[in-house]
Coordinates of C-alpha atoms and ligand atoms in Angstrom, one line a residue:
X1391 CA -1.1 20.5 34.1
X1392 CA -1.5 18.3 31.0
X1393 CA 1.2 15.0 31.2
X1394 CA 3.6 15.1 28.2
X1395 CA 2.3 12.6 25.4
X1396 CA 4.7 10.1 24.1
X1397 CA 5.4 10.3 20.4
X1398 CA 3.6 7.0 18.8
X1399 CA 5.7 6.0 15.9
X1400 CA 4.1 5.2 12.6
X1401 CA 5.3 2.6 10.4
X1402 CA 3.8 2.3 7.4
X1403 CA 3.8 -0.7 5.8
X1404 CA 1.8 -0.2 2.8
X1405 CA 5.0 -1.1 -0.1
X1406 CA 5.6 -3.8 1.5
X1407 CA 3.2 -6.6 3.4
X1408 CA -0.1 -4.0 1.2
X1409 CA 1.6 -5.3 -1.8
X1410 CA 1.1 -8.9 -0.9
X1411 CA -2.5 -8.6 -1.0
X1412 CA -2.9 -11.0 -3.8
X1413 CA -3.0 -8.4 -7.0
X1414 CA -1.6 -5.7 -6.0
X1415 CA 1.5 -5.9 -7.1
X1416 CA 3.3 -2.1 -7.6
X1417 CA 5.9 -1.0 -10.1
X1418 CA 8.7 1.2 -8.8
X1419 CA 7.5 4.3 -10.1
X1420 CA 4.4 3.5 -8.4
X1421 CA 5.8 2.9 -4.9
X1422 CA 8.2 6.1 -5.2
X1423 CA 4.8 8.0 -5.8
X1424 CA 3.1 6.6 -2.6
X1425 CA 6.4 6.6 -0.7
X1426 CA 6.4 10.6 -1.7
X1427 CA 2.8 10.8 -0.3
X1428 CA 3.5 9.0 3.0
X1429 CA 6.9 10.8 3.4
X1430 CA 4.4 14.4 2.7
X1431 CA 2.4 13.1 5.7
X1432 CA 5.2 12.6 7.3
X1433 CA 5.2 8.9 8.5
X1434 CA 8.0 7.9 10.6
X1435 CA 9.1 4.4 8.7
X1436 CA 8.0 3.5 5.6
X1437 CA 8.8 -0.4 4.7
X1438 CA 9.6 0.0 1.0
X1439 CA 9.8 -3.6 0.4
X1440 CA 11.2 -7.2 1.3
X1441 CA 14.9 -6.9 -1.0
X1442 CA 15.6 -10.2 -1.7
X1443 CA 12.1 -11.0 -2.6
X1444 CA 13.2 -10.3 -6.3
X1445 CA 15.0 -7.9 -8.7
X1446 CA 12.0 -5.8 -8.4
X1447 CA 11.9 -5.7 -5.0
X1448 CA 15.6 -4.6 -4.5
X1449 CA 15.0 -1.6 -7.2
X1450 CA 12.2 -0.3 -5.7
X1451 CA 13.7 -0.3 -1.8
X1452 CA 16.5 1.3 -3.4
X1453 CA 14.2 4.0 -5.6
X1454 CA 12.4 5.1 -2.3
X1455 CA 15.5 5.3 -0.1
X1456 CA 16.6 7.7 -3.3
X1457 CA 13.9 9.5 -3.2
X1458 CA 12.6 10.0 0.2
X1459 CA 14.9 12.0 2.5
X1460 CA 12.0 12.8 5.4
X1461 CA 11.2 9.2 6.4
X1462 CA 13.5 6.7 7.7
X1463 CA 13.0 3.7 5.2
X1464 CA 13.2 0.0 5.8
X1465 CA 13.8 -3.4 4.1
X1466 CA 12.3 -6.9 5.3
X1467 CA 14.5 -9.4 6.2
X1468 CA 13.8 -13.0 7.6
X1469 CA 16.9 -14.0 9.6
X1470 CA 19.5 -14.8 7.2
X1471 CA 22.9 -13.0 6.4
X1472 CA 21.7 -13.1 2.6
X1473 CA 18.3 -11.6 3.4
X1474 CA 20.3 -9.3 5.4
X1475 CA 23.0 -8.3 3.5
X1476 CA 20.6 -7.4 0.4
X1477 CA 18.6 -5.0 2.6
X1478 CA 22.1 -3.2 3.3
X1479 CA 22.8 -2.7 0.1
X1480 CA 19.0 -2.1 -1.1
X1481 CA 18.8 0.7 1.8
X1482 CA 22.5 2.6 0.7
X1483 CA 21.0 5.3 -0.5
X1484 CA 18.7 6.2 2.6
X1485 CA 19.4 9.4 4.6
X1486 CA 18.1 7.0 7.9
X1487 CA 17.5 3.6 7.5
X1488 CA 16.2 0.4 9.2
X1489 CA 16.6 -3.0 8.6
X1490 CA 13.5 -5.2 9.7
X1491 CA 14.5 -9.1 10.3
X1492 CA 12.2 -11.2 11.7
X1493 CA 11.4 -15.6 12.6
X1494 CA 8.8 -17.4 13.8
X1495 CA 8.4 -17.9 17.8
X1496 CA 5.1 -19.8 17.9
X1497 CA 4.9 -23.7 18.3
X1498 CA 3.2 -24.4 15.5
X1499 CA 5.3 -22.4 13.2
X1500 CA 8.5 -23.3 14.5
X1501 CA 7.5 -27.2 14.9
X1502 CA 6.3 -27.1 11.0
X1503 CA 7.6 -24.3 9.5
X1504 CA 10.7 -23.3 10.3
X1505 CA 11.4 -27.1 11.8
X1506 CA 13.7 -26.2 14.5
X1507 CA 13.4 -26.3 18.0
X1508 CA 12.5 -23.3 20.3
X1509 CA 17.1 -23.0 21.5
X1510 CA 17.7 -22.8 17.7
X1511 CA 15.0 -20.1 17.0
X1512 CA 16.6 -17.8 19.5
X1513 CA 20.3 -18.7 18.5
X1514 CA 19.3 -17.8 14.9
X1515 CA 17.0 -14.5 16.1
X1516 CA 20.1 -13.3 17.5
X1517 CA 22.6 -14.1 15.3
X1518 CA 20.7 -11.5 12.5
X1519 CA 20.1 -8.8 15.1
X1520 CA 24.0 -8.8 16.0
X1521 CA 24.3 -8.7 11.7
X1522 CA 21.9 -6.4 10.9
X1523 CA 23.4 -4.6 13.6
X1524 CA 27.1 -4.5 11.8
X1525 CA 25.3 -3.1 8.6
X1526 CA 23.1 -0.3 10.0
X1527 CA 22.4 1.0 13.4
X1528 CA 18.4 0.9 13.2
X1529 CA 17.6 -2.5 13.7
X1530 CA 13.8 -4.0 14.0
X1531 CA 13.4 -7.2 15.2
X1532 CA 9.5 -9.1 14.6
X1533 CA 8.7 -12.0 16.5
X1534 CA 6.4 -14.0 13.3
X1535 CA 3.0 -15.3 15.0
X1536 CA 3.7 -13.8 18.2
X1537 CA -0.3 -13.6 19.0
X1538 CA -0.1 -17.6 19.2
X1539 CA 3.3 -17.5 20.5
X1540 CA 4.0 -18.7 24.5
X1541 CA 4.5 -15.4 26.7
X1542 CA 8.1 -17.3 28.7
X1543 CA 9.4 -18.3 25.1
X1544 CA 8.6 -14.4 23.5
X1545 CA 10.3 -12.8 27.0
X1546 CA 13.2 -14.9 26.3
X1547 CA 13.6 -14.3 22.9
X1548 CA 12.7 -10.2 23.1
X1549 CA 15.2 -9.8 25.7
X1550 CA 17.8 -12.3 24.1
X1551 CA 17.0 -10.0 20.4
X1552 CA 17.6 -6.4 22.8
X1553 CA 20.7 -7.3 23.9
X1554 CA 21.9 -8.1 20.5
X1555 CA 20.9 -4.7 19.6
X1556 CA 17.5 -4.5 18.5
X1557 CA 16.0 -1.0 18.8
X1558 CA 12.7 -1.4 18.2
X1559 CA 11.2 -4.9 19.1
X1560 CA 8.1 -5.7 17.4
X1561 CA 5.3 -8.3 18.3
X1562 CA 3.0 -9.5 14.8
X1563 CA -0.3 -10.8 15.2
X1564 CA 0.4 -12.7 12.0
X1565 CA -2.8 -14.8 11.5
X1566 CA -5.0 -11.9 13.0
X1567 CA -5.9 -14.1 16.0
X1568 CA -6.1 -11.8 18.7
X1569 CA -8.2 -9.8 20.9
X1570 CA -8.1 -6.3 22.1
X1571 CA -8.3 -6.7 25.7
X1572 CA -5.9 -10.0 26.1
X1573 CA -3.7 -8.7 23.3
X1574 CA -3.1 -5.3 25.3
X1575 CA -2.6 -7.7 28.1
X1576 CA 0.1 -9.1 26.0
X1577 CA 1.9 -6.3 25.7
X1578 CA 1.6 -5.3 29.2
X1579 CA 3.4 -8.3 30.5
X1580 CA 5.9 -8.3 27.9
X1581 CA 6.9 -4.8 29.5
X1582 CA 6.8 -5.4 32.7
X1583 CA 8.8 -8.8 33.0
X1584 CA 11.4 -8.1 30.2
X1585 CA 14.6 -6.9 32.1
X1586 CA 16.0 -4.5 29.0
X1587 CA 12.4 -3.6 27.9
X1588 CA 13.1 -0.2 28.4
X1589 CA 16.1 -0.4 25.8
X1590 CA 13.7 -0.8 23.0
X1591 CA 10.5 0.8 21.5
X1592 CA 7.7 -2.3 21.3
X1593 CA 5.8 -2.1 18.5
X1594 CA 2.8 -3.8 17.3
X1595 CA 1.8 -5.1 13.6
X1596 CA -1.7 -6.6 13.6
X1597 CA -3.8 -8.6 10.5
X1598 CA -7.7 -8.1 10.5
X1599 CA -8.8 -11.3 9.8
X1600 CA -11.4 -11.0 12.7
X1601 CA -11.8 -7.3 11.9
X1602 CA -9.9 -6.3 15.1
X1603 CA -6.7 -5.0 13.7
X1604 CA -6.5 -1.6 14.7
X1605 CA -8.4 -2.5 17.9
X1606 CA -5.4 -4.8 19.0
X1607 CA -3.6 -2.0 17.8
X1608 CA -5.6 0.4 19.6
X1609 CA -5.3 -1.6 23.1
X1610 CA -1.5 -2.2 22.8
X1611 CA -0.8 1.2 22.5
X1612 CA -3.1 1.7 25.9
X1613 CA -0.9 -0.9 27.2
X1614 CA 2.9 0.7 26.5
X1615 CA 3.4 0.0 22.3
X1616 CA 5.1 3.0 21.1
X1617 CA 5.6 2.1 17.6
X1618 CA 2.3 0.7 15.2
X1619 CA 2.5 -0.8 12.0
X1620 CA -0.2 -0.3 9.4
X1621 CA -1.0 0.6 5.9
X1622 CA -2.7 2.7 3.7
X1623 CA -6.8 1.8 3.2
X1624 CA -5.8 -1.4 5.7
X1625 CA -4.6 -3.1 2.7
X1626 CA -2.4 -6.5 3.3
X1627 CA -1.7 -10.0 3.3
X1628 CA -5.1 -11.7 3.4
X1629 CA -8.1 -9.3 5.4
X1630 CA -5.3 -6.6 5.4
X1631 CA -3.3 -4.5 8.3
X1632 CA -4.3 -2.1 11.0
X1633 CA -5.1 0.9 9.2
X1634 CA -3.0 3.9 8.7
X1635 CA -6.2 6.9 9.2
X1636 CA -8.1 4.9 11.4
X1637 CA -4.9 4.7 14.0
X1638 CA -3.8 8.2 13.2
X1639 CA -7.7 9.6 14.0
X1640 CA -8.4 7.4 17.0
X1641 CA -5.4 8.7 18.6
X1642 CA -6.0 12.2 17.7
X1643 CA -9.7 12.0 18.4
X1644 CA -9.6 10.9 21.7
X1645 CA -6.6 12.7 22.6
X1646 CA -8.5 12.2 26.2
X1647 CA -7.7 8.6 26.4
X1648 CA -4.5 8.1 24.5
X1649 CA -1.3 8.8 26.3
X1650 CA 0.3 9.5 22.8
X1651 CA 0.3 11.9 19.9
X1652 CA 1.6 11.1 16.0
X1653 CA 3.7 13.3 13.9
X1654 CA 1.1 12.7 11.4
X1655 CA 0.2 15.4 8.9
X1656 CA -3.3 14.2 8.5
X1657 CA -4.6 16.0 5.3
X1658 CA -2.3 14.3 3.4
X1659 CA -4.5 11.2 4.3
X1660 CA -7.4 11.0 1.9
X1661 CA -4.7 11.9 -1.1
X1662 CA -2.9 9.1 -0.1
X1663 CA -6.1 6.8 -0.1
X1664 CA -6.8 7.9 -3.4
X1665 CA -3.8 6.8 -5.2
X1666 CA -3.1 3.7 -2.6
X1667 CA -6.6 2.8 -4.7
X1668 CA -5.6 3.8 -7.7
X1669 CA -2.6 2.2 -8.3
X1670 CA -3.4 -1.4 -7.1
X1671 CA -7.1 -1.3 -8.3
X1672 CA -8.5 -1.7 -5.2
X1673 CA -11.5 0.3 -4.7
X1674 CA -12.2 1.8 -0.8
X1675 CA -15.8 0.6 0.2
X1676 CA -18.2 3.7 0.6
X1677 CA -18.5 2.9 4.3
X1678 CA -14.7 2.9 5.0
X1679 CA -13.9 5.4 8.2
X1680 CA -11.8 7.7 7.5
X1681 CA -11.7 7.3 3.4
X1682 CA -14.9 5.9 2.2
X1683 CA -17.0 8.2 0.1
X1684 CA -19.7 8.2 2.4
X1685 CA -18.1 8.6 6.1
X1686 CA -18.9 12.2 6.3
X1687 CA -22.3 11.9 4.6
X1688 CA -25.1 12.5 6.4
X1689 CA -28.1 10.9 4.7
X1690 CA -31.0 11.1 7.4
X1691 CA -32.7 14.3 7.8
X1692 CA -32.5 14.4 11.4
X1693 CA -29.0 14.5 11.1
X1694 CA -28.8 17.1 8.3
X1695 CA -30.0 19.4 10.6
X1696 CA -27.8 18.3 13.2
X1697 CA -25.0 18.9 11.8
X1698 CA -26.2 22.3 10.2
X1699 CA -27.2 23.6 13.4
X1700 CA -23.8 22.6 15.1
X1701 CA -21.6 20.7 13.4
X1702 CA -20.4 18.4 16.5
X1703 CA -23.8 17.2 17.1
X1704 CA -23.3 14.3 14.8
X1705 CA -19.2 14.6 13.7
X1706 CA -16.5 14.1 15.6
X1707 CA -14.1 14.6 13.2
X1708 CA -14.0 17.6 10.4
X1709 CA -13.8 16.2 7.1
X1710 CA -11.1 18.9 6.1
X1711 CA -8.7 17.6 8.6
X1712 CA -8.5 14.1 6.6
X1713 CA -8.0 15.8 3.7
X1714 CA -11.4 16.0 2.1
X1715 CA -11.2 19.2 0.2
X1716 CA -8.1 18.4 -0.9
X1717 CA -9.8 17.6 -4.3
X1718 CA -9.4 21.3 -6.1
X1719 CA -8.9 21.8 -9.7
X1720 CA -4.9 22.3 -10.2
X1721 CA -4.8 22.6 -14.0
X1722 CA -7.0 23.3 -17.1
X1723 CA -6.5 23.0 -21.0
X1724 CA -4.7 26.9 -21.0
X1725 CA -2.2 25.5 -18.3
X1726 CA 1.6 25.6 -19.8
X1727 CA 3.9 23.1 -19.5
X1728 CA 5.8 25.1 -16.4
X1729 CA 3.0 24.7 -14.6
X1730 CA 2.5 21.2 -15.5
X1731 CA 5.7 20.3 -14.8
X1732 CA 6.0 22.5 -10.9
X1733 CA 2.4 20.6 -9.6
X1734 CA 4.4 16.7 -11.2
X1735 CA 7.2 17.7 -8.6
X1736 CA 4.9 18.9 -6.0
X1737 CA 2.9 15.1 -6.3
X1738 CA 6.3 13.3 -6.3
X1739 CA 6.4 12.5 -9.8
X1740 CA 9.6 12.5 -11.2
X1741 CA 8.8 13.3 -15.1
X1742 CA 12.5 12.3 -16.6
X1743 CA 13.4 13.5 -19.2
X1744 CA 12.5 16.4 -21.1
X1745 CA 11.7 14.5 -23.5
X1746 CA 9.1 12.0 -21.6
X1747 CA 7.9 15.3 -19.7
X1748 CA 6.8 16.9 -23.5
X1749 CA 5.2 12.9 -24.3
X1750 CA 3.4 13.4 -20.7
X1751 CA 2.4 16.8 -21.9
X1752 CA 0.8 16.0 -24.8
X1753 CA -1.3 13.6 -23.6
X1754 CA -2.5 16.5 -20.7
X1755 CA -3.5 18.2 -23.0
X1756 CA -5.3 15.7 -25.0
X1757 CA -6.9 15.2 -21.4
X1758 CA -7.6 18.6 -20.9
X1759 CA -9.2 19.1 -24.3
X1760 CA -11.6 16.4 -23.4
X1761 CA -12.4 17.1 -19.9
X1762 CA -11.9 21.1 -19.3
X1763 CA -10.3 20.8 -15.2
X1764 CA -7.9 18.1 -14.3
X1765 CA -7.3 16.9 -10.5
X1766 CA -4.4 15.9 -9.2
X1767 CA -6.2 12.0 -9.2
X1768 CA -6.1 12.8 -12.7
X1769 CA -2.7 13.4 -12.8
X1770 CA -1.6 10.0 -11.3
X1771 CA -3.4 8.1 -13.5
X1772 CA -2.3 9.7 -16.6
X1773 CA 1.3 8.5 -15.4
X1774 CA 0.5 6.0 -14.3
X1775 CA -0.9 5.1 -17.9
X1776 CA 1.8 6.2 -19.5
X1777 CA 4.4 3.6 -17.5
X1778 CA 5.7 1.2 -19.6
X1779 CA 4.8 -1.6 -17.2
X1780 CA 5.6 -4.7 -18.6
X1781 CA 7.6 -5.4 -21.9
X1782 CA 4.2 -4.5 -24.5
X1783 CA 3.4 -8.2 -26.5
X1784 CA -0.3 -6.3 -27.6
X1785 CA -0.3 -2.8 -27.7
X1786 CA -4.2 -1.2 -28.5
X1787 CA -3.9 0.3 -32.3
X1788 CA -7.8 1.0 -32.7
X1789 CA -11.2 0.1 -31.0
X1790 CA -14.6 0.3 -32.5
X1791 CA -17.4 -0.3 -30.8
X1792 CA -21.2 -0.4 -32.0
X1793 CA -23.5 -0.4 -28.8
X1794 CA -27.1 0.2 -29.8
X1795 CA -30.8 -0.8 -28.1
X1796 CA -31.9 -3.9 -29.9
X1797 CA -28.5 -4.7 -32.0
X1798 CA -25.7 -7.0 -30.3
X1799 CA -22.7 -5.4 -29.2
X1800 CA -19.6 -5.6 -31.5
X1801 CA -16.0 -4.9 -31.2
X1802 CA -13.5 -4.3 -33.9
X1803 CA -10.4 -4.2 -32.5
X1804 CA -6.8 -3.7 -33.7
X1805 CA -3.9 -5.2 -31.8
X1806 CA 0.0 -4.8 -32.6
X1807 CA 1.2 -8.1 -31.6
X1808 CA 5.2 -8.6 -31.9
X1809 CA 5.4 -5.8 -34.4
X1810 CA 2.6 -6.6 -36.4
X1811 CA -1.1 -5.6 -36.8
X1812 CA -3.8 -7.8 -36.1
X1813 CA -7.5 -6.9 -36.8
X1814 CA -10.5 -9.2 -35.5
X1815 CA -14.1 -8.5 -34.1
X1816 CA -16.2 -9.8 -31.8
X1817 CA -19.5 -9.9 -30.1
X1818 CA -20.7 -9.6 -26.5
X1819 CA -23.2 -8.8 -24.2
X1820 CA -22.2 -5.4 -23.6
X1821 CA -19.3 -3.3 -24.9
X1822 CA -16.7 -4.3 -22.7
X1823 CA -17.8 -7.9 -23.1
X1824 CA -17.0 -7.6 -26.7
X1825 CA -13.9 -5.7 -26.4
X1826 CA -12.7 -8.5 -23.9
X1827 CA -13.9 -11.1 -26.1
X1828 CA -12.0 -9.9 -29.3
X1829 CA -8.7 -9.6 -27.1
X1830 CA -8.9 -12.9 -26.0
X1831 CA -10.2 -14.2 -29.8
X1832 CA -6.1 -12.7 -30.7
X1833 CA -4.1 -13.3 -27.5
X1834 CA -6.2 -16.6 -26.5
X1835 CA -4.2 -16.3 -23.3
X1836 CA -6.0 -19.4 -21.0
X1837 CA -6.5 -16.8 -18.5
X1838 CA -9.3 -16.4 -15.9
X1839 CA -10.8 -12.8 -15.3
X1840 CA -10.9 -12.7 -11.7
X1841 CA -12.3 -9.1 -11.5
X1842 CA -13.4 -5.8 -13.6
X1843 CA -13.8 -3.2 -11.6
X1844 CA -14.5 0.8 -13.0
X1845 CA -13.8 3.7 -10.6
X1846 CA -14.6 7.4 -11.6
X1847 CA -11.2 9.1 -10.5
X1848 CA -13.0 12.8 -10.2
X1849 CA -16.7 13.4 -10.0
X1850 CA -18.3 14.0 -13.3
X1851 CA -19.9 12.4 -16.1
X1852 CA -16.6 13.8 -18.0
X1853 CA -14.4 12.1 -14.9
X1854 CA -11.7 9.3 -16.1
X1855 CA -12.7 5.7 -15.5
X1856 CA -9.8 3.9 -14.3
X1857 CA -10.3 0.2 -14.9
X1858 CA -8.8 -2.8 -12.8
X1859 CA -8.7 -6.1 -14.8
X1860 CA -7.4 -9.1 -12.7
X1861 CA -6.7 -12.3 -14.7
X1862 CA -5.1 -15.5 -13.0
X1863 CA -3.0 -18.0 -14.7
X1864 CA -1.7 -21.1 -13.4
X1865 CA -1.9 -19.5 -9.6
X1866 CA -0.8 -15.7 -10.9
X1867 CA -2.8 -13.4 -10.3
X1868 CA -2.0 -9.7 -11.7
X1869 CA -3.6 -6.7 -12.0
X1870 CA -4.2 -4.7 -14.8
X1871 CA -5.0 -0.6 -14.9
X1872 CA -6.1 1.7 -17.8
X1873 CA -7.9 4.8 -17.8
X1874 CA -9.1 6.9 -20.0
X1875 CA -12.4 9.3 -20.5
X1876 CA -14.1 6.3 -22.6
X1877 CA -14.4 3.3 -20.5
X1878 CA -14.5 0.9 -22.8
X1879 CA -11.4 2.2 -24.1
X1880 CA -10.2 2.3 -20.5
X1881 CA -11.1 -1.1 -20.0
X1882 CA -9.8 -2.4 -23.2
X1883 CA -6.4 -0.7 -22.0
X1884 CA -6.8 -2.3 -18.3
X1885 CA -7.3 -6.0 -20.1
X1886 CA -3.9 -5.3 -22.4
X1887 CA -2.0 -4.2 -19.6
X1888 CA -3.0 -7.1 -17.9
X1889 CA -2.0 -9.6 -20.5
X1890 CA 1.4 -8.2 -20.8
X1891 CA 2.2 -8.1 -17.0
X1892 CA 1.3 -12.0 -17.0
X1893 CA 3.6 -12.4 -19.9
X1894 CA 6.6 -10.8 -18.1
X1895 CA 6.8 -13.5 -15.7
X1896 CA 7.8 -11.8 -12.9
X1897 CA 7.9 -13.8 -10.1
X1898 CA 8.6 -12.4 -6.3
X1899 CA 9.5 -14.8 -3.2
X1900 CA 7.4 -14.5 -0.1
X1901 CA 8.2 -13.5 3.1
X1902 CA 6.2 -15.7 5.5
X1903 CA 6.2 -19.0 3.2
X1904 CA 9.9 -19.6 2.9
X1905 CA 11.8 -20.6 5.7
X1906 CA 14.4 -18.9 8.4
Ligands
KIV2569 O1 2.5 -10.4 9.7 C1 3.7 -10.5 9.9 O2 4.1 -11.3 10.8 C2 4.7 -9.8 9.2 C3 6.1 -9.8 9.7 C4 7.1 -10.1 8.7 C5 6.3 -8.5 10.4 O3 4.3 -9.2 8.2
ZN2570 ZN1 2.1 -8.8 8.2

């Protein structure tokens, strides 16, 4: 007879260490959209966000634990009763809730970071575990840099952190340092010689700066981890996180190896990519497992045949598990505002008010007119395009461009800039050089465009192009989106929306730079 499988916990990280990939910054309404999709999958724990990192921050924690019901939903906290005490009150409206607080245990943080020596670091550790503890029940505690941190001084600290009543004990590879067999190891010996080990789930949350993330991952969970932290498309903090459908297949592909099994509903996962990509502008490469437009494409004849012969010859997977059909028409220009409305709800989009559910309407069906079957991708990013997402300086009046063989691209644009019109042209290269140019010749912003990227949201030459604009600024970087059926006017949107979001000035602290 089969042994039991352990459940493997998945905590999804995506709101929170994803959005510190630099530029992809979320509003609220975005994150309660992808906390919606990950609660459909049904992830465990979804980290909405780090609540004392800002105003934002602490709205859109709050917004998911309001919205979510399925998932247990947790705040980041370094280990400080203010950090602490904001994450309560953040998480309030959660039906289950965790608070995640976390310090550095390596020698070379705590030496130059943190600047406190190794007694201190565990009389702090456990002074916000015993805290945390008197706000909520769930409490996470993270060991920062534990993949260059000393074995004695992490077994001290764990069991010191699980006696103050830590739940769930959680070792980063922060810097993405490790390897899978010695990092398994890790975790091994952390079970084995921790006396209260068995009081606590471990968990593991692992960067990819050496492309090993969900390997480490992968050979900590061999190794006793019962909890793995990850994000949507591997997004994160510098190379990114382990990621979400590449830990969820593994394990469910070779079922024959893993001891474990997720709760995982896994054709909610290429959805999930999908707007992930969509909202922060960050396009999956073609090759991606799991997600990328090509990983169930078989190009060489040999295995064309393969696979229509028998399928398992060359797949191991079936691309309908990970969601790859999900892509069916939902709605077309004769759809009625019921309907609209029932398949918003069904995506997790809270439409408001009557009154912004008929403005959302209306520009459906100016959608629909122009492109006959609308997806749910299209969906998202009409929303999303319809977010106010910054306070609007330059709104788009009017945009004519003349693009012609032999004749110079021009742009004659119309801006309303602090309540007043402003007409100028320009010329370019191409279309969207021009467009960009003749923004800039109004807003002169001393920006830098970082990137322009154009994604197709459906297939189809009629398919929305969603823009990305990043532009920097005196070290901000910020994203901007627009879509539309006309790129140009997509992009023109994306550059507009990127220009306002730098004027808003929002600024956000970060986790791992301050100190305790
Ligand atoms: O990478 C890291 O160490 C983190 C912790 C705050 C968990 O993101
Ligand atoms: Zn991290």
């Amino acid at each position: 007879m089969m042994a039991a499988k352990d459940k493997l916990f998945i905590f999804d990280t995506t709101l929170r260490d994803g959005e510190q990939s630099p530029g992809a910054s979320m509003t609220t309404e975005e994150k309660v959209r992808i906390a919606k999709a990950l609660e459909r999958m049904r992830v465990d724990i979804i980290e909405a966000g780090f609540a004392i990192a800002s105003q934002g921050d602490f709205e859109s924690v709050r917004a998911v634990a309001e919205a979510v019901k399925d998932s247990r939903i947790c705040s980041l906290a370094r280990a400080r009763a203010e950090d602490i005490d904001r994450a309560a009150e953040a998480l309030k409206p959660a039906n289950a809730s965790r608070i995640h607080t976390f310090i550095a245990t390596s020698p070379i943080h705590m030496k130059y970071k943190l600047r406190l020596e190794p007694d201190a670091v565990v009389e702090n550790a456990v002074r916000a575990v015993k805290y945390a503890r008197n706000l909520a029940e769930d409490v996470e505690f993270s060991c920062e840099d534990a993949g260059r941190s000393e074995i004695d001084f992490l077994c001290r600290i764990i069991e010191a952190a699980i006696d103050a009543g830590a739940s769930t004990i959680n070792i980063p590879d922060t810097v993405g340092y490790a390897i899978p067999g010695q990092f398994g190891d890790t975790i091994g010996q952390l079970l084995a010689r921790i006396p209260n080990a068995d009081k606590a789930v471990f968990s593991v949350h692992c960067h990819n700066d050496l492309g090993l993330a969900v390997a480490n991952s992968l050979s900590a969970v061999l190794q006793g981890a019962r909890q793995v932290e990850c994000t949507i498309n591997g997004l994160g903090e510098r190379a990114g996180n382990a990621s979400l459908e590449e830990l969820v297949m593994a394990v469910k592909t070779r079922a024959d190896l893993f001891p474990v099994e997720t709760n995982i509903w896994t054709p909610g996962i290429v959805p999930a990519s999908r707007l992930v990509s969509g909202v922060t502008g960050f396009p999956v490469q073609p090759n991606k497992a799991i997600v990328g437009a090509n990983a169930f494409a078989h190009e060489s004849g040999i295995h064309q045949d393969g696979v229509l012969k028998h399928r398992e010859t060359y797949e191991i997977m079936r691309a309908e598990d990970v969601g790859w059909n999900a892509n069916k028409m939902v709605l077309g220009k004769h759809s009625g505002r019921a309907a609209f409305r029932a398949r918003l709800e069904e995506l997790g989009i809270n439409a408001g008010s009557d009154n912004s559910l008929n403005q959302l309407f209306v520009r459906f069906k100016a959608l629909a007119d122009k492109k006959h079957e609308i997806f749910d991708e299209d969906l998202h990013a009409l929303v999303s395009d319809a977010q106010p997402q910054a306070e609007e300086v330059y709104g788009l009046v009017s945009l004519e461009v003349t693009s012609k063989t032999g004749v110079v691209p021009e742009a004659q644009l119309t801006l309303l800039h602090l309540g007043a019109e402003k007409t100028v042209s320009a010329t370019g290269s191409g279309p969207v050089d021009a467009t960009f140019r003749a923004i800039e010749a109004l807003a002169n912003s001393g920006s830098t465009l970082e990137l322009y990227s154009v994604n197709a949201i459906t297939s189809g030459t009629d398919s929305q192009g969603e823009v990305t604009v990043r532009l920097s600024k005196a070290g901000r970087i910020i994203n901007g989106h627009g879509a539309d059926t006309d790129i140009v006017i997509a992009s023109a949107k994306a550059y507009l929306n990127a220009l306002n979001l730098l004027n808003s000035g929002i600024e956000r602290a970060h986790p791992q730079t301050a100190g305790v």
